[in-house]
CSV table of N, CA, C and O and ligand atoms in Angstrom, one decimal:
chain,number,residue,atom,x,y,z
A,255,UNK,N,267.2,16.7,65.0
A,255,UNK,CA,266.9,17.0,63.6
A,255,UNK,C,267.1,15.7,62.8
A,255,UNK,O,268.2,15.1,62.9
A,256,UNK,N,266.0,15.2,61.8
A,256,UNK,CA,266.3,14.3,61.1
A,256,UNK,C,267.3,14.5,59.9
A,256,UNK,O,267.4,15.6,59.5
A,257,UNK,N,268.0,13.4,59.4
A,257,UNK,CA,268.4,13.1,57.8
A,257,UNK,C,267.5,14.3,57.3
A,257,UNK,O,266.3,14.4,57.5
A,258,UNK,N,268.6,15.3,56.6
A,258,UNK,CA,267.8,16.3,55.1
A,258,UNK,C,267.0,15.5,54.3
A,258,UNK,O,265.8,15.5,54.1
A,259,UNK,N,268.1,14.6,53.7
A,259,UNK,CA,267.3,13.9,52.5
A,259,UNK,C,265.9,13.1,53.0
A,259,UNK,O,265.1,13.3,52.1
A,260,UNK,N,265.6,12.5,53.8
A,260,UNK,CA,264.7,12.2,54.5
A,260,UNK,C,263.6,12.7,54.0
A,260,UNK,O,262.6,12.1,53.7
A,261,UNK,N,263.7,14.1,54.0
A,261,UNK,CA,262.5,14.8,53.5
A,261,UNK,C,262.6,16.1,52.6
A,261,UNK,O,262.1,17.1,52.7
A,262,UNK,N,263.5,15.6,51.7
A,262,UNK,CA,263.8,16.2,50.0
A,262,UNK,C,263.9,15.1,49.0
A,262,UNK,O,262.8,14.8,48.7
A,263,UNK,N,264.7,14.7,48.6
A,263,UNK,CA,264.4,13.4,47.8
A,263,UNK,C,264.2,14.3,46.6
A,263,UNK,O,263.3,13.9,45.9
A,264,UNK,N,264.8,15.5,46.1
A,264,UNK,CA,264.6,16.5,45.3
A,264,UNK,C,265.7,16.1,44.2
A,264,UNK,O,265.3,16.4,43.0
A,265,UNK,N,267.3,15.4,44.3
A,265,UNK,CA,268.0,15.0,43.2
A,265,UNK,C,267.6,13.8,42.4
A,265,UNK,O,268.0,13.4,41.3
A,266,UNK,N,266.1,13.2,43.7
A,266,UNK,CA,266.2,11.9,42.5
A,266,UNK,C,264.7,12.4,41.8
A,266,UNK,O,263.9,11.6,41.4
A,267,UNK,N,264.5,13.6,41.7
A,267,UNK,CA,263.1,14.1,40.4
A,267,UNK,C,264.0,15.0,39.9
A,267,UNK,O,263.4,16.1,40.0
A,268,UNK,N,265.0,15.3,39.4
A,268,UNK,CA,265.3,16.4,39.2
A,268,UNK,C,266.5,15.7,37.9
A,268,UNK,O,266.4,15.7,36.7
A,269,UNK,N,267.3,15.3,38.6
A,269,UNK,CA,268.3,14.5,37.5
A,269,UNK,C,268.0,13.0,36.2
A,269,UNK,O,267.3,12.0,36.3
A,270,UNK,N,268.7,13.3,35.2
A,270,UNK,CA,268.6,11.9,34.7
A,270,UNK,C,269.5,11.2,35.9
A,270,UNK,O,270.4,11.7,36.6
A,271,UNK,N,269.1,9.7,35.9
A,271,UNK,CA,270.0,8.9,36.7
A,271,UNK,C,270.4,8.0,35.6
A,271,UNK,O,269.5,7.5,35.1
A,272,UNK,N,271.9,7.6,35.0
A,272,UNK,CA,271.8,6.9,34.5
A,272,UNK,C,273.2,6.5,35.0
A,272,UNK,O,274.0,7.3,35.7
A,273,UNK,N,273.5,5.0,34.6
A,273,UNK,CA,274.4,3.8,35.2
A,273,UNK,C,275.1,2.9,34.1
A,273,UNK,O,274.9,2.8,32.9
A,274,UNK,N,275.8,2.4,34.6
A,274,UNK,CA,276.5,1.4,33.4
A,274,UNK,C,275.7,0.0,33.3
A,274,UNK,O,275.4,-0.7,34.3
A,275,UNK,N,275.3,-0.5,32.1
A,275,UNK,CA,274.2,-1.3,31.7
A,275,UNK,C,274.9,-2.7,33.2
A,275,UNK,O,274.2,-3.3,34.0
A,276,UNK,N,275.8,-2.8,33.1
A,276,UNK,CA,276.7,-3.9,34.6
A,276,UNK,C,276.0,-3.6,35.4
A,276,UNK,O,275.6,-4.6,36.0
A,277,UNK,N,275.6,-2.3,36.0
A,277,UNK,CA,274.7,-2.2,37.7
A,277,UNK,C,273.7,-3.1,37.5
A,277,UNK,O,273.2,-3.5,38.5
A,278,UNK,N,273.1,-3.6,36.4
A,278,UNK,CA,271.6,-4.0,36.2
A,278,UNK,C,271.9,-5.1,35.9
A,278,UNK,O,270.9,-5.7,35.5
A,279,UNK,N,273.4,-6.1,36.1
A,279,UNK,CA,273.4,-7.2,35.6
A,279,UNK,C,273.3,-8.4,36.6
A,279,UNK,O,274.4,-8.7,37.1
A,280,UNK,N,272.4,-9.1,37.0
A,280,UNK,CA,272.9,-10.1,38.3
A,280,UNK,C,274.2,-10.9,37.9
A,280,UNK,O,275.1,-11.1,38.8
A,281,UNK,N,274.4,-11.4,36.6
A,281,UNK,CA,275.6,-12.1,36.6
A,281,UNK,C,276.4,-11.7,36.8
A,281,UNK,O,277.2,-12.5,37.3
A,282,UNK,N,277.0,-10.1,36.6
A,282,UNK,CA,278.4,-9.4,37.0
A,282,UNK,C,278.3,-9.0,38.2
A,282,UNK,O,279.2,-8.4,38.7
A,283,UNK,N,276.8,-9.2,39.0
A,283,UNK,CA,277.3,-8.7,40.3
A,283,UNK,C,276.4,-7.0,40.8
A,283,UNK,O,276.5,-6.2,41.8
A,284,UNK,N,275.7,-7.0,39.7
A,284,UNK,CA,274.8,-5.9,39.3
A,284,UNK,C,273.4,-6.1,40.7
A,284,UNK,O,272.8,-7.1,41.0
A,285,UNK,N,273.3,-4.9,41.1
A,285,UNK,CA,272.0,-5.2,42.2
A,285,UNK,C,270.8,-4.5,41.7
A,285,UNK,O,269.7,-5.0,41.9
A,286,UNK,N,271.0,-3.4,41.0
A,286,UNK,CA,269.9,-2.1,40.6
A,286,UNK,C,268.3,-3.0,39.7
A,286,UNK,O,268.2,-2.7,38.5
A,287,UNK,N,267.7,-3.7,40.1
A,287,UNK,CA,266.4,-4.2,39.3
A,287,UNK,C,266.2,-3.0,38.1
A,287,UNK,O,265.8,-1.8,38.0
A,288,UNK,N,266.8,-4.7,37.3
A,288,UNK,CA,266.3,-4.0,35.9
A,288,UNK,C,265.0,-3.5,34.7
A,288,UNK,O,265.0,-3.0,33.6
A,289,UNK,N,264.0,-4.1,36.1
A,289,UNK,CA,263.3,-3.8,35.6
A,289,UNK,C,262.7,-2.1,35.5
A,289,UNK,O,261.8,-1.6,34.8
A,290,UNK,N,263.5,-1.6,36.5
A,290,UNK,CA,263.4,-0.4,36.9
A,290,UNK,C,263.9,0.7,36.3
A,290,UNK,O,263.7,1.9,36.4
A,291,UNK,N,264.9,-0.2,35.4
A,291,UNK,CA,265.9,0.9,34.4
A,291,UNK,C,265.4,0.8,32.7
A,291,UNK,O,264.6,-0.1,32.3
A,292,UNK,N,265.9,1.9,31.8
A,292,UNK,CA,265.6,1.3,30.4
A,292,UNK,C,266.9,2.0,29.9
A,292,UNK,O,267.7,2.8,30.3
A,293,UNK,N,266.8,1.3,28.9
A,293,UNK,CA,268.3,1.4,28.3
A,293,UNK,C,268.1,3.0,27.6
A,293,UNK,O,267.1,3.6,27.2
A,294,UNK,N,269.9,3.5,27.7
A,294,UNK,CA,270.4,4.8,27.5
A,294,UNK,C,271.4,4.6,27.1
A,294,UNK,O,272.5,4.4,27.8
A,295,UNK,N,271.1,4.6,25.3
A,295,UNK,CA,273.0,4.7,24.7
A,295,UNK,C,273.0,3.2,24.8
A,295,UNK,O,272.3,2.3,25.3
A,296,UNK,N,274.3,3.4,23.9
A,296,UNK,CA,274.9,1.7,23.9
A,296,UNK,C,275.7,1.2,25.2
A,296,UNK,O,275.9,0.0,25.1
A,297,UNK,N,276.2,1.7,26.6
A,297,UNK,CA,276.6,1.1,27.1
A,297,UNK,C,276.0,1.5,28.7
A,297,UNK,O,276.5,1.4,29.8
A,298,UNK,N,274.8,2.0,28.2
A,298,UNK,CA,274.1,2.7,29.8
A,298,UNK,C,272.7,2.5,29.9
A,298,UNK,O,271.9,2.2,28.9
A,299,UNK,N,272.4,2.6,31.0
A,299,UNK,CA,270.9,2.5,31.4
A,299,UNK,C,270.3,3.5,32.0
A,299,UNK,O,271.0,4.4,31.4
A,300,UNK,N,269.6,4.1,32.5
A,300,UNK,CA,269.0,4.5,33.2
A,300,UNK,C,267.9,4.7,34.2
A,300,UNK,O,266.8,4.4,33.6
A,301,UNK,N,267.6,5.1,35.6
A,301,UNK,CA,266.6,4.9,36.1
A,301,UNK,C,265.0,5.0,35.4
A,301,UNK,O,264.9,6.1,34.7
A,302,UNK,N,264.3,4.6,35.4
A,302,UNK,CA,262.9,5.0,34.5
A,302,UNK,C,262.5,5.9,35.2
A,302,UNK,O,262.8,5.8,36.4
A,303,UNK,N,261.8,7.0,34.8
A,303,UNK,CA,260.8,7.8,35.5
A,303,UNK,C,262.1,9.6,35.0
A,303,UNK,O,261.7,10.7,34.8
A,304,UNK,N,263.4,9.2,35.0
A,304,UNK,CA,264.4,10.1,35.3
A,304,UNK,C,265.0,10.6,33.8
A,304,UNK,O,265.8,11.5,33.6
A,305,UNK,N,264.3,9.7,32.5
A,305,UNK,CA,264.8,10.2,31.2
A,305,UNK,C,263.7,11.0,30.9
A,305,UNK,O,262.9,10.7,30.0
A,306,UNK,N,263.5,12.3,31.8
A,306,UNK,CA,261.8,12.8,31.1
A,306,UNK,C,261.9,14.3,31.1
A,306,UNK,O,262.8,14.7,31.7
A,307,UNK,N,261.3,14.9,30.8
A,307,UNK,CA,261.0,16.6,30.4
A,307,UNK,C,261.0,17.0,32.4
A,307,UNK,O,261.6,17.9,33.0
A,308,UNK,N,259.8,15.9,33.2
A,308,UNK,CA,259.9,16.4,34.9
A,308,UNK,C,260.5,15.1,35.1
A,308,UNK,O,259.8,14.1,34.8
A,309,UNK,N,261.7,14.8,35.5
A,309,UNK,CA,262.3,13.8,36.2
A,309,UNK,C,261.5,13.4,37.1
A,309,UNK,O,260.6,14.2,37.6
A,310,UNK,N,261.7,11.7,37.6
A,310,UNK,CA,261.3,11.6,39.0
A,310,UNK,C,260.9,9.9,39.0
A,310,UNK,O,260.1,9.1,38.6
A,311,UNK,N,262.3,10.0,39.8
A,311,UNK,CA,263.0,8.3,39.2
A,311,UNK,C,261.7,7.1,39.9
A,311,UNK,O,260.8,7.5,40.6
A,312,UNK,N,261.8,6.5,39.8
A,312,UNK,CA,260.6,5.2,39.8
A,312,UNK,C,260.7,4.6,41.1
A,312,UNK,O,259.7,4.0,41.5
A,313,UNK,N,261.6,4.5,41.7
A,313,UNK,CA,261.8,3.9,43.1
A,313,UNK,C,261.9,5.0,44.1
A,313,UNK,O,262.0,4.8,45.3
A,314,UNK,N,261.8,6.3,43.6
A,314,UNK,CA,261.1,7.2,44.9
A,314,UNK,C,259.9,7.4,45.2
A,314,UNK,O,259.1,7.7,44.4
A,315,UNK,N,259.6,7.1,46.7
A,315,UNK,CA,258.5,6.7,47.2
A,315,UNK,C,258.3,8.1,48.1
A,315,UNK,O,259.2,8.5,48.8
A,316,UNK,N,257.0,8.7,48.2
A,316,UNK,CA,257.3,9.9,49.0
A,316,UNK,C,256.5,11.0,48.0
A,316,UNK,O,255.9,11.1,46.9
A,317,UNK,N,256.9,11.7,49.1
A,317,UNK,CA,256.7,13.3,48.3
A,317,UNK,C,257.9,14.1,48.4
A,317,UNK,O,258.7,14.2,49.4
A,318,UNK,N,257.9,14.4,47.5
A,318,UNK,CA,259.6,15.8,47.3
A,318,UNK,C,259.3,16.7,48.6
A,318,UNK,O,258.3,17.3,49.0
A,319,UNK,N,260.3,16.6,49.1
A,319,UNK,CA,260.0,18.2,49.6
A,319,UNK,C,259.5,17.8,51.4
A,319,UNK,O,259.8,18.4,52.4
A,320,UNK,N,258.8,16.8,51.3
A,320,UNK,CA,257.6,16.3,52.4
A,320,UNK,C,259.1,15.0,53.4
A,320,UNK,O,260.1,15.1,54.0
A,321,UNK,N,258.3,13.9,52.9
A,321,UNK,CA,258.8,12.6,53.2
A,321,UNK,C,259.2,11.7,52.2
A,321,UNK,O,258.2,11.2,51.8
A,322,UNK,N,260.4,11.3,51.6
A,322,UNK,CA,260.3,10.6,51.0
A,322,UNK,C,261.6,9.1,51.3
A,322,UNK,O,262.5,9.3,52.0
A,323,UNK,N,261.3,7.9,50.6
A,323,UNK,CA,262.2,7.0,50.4
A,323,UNK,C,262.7,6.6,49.3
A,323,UNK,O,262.3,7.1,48.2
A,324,UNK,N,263.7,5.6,49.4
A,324,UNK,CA,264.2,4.9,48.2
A,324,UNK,C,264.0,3.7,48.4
A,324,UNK,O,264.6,3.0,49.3
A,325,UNK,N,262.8,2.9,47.0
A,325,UNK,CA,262.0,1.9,47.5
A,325,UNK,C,263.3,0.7,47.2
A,325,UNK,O,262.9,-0.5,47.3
A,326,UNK,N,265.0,0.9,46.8
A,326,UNK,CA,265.9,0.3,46.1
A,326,UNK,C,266.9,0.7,47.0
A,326,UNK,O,267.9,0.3,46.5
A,327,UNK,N,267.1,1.2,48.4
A,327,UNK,CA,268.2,2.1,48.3
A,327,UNK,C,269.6,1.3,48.6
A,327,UNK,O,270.7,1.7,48.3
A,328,UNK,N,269.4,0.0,49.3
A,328,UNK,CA,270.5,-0.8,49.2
A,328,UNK,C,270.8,-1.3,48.2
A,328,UNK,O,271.7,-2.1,48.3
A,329,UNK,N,270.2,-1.3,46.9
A,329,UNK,CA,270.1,-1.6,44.9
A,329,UNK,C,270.7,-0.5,44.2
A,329,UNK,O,271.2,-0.5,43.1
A,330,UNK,N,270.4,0.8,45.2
A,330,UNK,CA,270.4,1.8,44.2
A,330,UNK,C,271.8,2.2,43.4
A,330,UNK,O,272.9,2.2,44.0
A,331,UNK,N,271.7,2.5,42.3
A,331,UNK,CA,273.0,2.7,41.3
A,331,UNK,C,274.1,3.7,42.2
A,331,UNK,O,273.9,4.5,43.1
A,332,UNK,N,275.5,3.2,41.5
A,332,UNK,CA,276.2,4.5,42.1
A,332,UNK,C,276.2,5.4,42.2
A,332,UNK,O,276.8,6.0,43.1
A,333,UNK,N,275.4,6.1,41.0
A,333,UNK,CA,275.4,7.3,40.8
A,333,UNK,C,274.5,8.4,42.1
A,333,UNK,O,274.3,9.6,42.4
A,334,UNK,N,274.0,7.1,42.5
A,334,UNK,CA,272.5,8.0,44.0
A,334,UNK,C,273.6,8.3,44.8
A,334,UNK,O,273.8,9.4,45.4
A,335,UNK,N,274.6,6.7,44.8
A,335,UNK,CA,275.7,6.5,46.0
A,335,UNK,C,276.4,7.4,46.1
A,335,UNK,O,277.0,7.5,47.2
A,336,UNK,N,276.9,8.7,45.0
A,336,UNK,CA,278.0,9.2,45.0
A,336,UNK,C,277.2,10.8,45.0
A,336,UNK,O,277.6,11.7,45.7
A,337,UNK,N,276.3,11.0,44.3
A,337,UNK,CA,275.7,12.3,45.0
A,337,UNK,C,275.4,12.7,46.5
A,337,UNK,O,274.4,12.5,47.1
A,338,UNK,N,276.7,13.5,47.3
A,338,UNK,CA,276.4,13.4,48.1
A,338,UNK,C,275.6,15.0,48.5
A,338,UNK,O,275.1,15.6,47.6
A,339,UNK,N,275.6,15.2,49.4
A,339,UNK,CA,274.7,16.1,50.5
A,339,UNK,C,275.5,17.1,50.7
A,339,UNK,O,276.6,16.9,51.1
A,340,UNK,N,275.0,18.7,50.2
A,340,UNK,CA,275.5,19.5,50.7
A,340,UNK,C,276.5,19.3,52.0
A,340,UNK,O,276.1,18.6,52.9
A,341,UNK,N,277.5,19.7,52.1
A,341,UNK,CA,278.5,19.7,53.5
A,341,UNK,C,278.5,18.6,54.1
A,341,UNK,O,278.6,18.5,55.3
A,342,UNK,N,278.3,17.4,53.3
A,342,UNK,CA,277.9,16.2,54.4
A,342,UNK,C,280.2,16.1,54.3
A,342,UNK,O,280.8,15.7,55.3
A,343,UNK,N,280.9,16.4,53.3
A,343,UNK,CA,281.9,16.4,53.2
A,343,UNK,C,283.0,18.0,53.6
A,343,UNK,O,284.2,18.1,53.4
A,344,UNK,N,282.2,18.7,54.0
A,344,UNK,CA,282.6,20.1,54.1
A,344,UNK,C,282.6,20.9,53.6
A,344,UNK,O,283.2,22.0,54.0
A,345,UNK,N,281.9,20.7,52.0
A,345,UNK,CA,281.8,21.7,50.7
A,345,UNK,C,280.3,21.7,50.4
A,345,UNK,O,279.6,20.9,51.0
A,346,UNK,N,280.0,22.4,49.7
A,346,UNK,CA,278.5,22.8,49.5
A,346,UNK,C,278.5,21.6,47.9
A,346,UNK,O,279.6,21.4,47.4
A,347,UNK,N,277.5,21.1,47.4
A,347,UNK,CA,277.4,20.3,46.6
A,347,UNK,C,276.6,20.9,45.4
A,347,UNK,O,275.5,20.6,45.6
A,348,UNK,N,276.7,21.8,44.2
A,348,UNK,CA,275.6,22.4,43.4
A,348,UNK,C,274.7,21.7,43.0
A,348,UNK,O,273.5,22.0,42.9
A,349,UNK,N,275.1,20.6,42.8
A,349,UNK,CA,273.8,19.4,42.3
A,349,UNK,C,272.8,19.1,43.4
A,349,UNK,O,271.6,19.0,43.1
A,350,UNK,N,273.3,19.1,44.5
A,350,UNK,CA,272.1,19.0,45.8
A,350,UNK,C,271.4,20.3,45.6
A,350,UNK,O,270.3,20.4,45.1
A,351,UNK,N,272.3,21.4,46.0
A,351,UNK,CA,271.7,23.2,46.2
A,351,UNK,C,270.8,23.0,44.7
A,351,UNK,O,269.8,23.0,45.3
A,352,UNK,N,270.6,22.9,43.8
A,352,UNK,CA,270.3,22.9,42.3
A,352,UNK,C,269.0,22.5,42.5
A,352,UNK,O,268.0,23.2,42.2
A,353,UNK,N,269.0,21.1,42.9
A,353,UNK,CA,267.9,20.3,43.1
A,353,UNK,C,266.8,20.7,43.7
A,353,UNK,O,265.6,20.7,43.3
A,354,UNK,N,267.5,21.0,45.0
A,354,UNK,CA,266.1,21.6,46.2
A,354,UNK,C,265.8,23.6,45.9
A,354,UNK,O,264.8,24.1,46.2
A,355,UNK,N,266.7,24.4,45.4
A,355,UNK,CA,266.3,25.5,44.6
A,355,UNK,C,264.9,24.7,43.5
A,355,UNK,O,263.7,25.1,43.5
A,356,UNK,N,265.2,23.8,42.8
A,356,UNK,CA,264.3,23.6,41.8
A,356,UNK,C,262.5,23.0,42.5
A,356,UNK,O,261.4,22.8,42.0
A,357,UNK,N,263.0,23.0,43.8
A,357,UNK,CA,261.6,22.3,44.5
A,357,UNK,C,261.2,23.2,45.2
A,357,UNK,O,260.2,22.9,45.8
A,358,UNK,N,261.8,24.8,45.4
A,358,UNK,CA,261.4,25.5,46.3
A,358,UNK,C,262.1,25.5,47.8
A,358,UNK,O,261.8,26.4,48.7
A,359,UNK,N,263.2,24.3,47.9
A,359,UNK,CA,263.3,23.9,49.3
A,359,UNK,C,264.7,24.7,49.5
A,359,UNK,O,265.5,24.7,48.6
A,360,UNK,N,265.0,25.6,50.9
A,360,UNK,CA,266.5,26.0,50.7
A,360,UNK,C,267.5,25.3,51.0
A,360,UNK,O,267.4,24.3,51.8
A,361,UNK,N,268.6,25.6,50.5
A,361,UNK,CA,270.0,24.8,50.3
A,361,UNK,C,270.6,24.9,51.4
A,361,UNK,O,270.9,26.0,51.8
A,362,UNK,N,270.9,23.9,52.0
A,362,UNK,CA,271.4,23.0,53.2
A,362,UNK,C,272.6,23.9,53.7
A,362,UNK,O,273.4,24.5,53.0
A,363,UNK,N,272.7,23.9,54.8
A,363,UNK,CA,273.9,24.9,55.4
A,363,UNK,C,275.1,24.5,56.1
A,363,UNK,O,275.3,23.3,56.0
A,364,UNK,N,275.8,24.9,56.5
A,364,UNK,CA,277.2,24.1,56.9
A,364,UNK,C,276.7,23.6,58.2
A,364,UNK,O,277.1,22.5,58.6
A,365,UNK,N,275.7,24.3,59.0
A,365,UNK,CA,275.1,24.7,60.4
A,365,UNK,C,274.3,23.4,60.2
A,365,UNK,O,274.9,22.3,60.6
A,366,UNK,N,273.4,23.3,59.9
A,366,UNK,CA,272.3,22.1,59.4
A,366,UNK,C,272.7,20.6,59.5
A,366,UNK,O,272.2,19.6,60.0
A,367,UNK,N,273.9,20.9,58.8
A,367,UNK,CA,274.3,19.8,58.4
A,367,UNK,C,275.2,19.1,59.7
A,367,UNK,O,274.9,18.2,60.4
A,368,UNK,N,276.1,19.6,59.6
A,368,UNK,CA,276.8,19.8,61.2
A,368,UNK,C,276.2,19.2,62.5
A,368,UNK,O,276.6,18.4,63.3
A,369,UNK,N,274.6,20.2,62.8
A,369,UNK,CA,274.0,19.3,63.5
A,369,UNK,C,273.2,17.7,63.3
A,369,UNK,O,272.9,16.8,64.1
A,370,UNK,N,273.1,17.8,62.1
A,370,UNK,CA,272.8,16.4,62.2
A,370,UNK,C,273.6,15.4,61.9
A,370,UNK,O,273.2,14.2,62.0
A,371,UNK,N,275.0,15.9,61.5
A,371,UNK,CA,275.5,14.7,61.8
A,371,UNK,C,276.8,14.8,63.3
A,371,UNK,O,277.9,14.3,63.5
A,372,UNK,N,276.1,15.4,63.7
A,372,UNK,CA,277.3,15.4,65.0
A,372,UNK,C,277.8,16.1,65.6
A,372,UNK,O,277.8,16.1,66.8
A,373,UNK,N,278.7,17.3,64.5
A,373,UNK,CA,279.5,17.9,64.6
A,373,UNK,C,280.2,18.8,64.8
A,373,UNK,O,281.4,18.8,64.6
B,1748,LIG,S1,269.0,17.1,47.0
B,1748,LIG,FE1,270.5,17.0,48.6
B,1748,LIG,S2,269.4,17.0,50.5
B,1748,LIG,FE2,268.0,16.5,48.8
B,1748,LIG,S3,267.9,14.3,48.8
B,1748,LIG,FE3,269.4,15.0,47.3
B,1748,LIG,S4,271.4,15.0,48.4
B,1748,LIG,FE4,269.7,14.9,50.0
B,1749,LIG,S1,267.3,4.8,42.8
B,1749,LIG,FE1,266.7,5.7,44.8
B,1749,LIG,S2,268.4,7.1,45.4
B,1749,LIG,FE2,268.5,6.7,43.1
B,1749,LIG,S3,267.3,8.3,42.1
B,1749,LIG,FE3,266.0,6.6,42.4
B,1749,LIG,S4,264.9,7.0,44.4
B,1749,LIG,FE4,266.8,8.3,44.3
């Protein structure tokens, strides 16, 4: 069984993504291309495509639900980094379950997950 996310990619249409205006900085050490973000608030950014009525951040490449990538994913903000995967930790995640409910896709199982990573 492959990576879930592999072929959901359903938190990054679904959420605003937004970051501290610093991810977008190369001088502080910032990787996330800025051109990919627009500013949110006075001290934040966010991904483009992700401040919208249908989310669906600008560096996913793919189809929801099908195949998708992250055309950034070693750039991508912390916020992607720290959303993790249903049970990828041993707890079910609502923001994942949320996401793929909202795409139609079902929510990831302790079983699922387990097999694909090992365990
Ligand atoms: S919604 Fe969950 S399974 Fe889908 S890409 Fe995001 S973390 Fe992965
Ligand atoms: S930057 Fe990548 S991981 Fe983050 S929301 Fe966009 S496509 Fe998803």
């Amino acid at each position: 069984m492959h990576h879930p996310c592999l072929s959901c990619g359903a938190c990054c249409a679904h959420y605003r993504v937004s970051l501290h205006w610093s991810e977008a900085e190369p001088d502080l050490g910032g990787l996330v291309p800025i051109a990919l973000t627009e500013t949110f608030g006075a001290h934040q950014r966010c991904m483009r495509g992700t401040w919208a009525e249908r989310p669906h951040c600008i560096a996913l490449q793919g189809t929801v639900g099908e195949s998708v990538s992250c055309s950034i994913y070693d750039a991508r903000p912390g916020a992607c980094r720290e959303l993790r995967m249903s049970w990828e930790d041993g707890t079910p995640n609502p923001q994942c379950d949320q996401a793929r409910i909202a795409y139609g896709l079902a929510v990831l199982t302790r079983d699922d997950v387990d097999r694909v990573l090992g365990r």
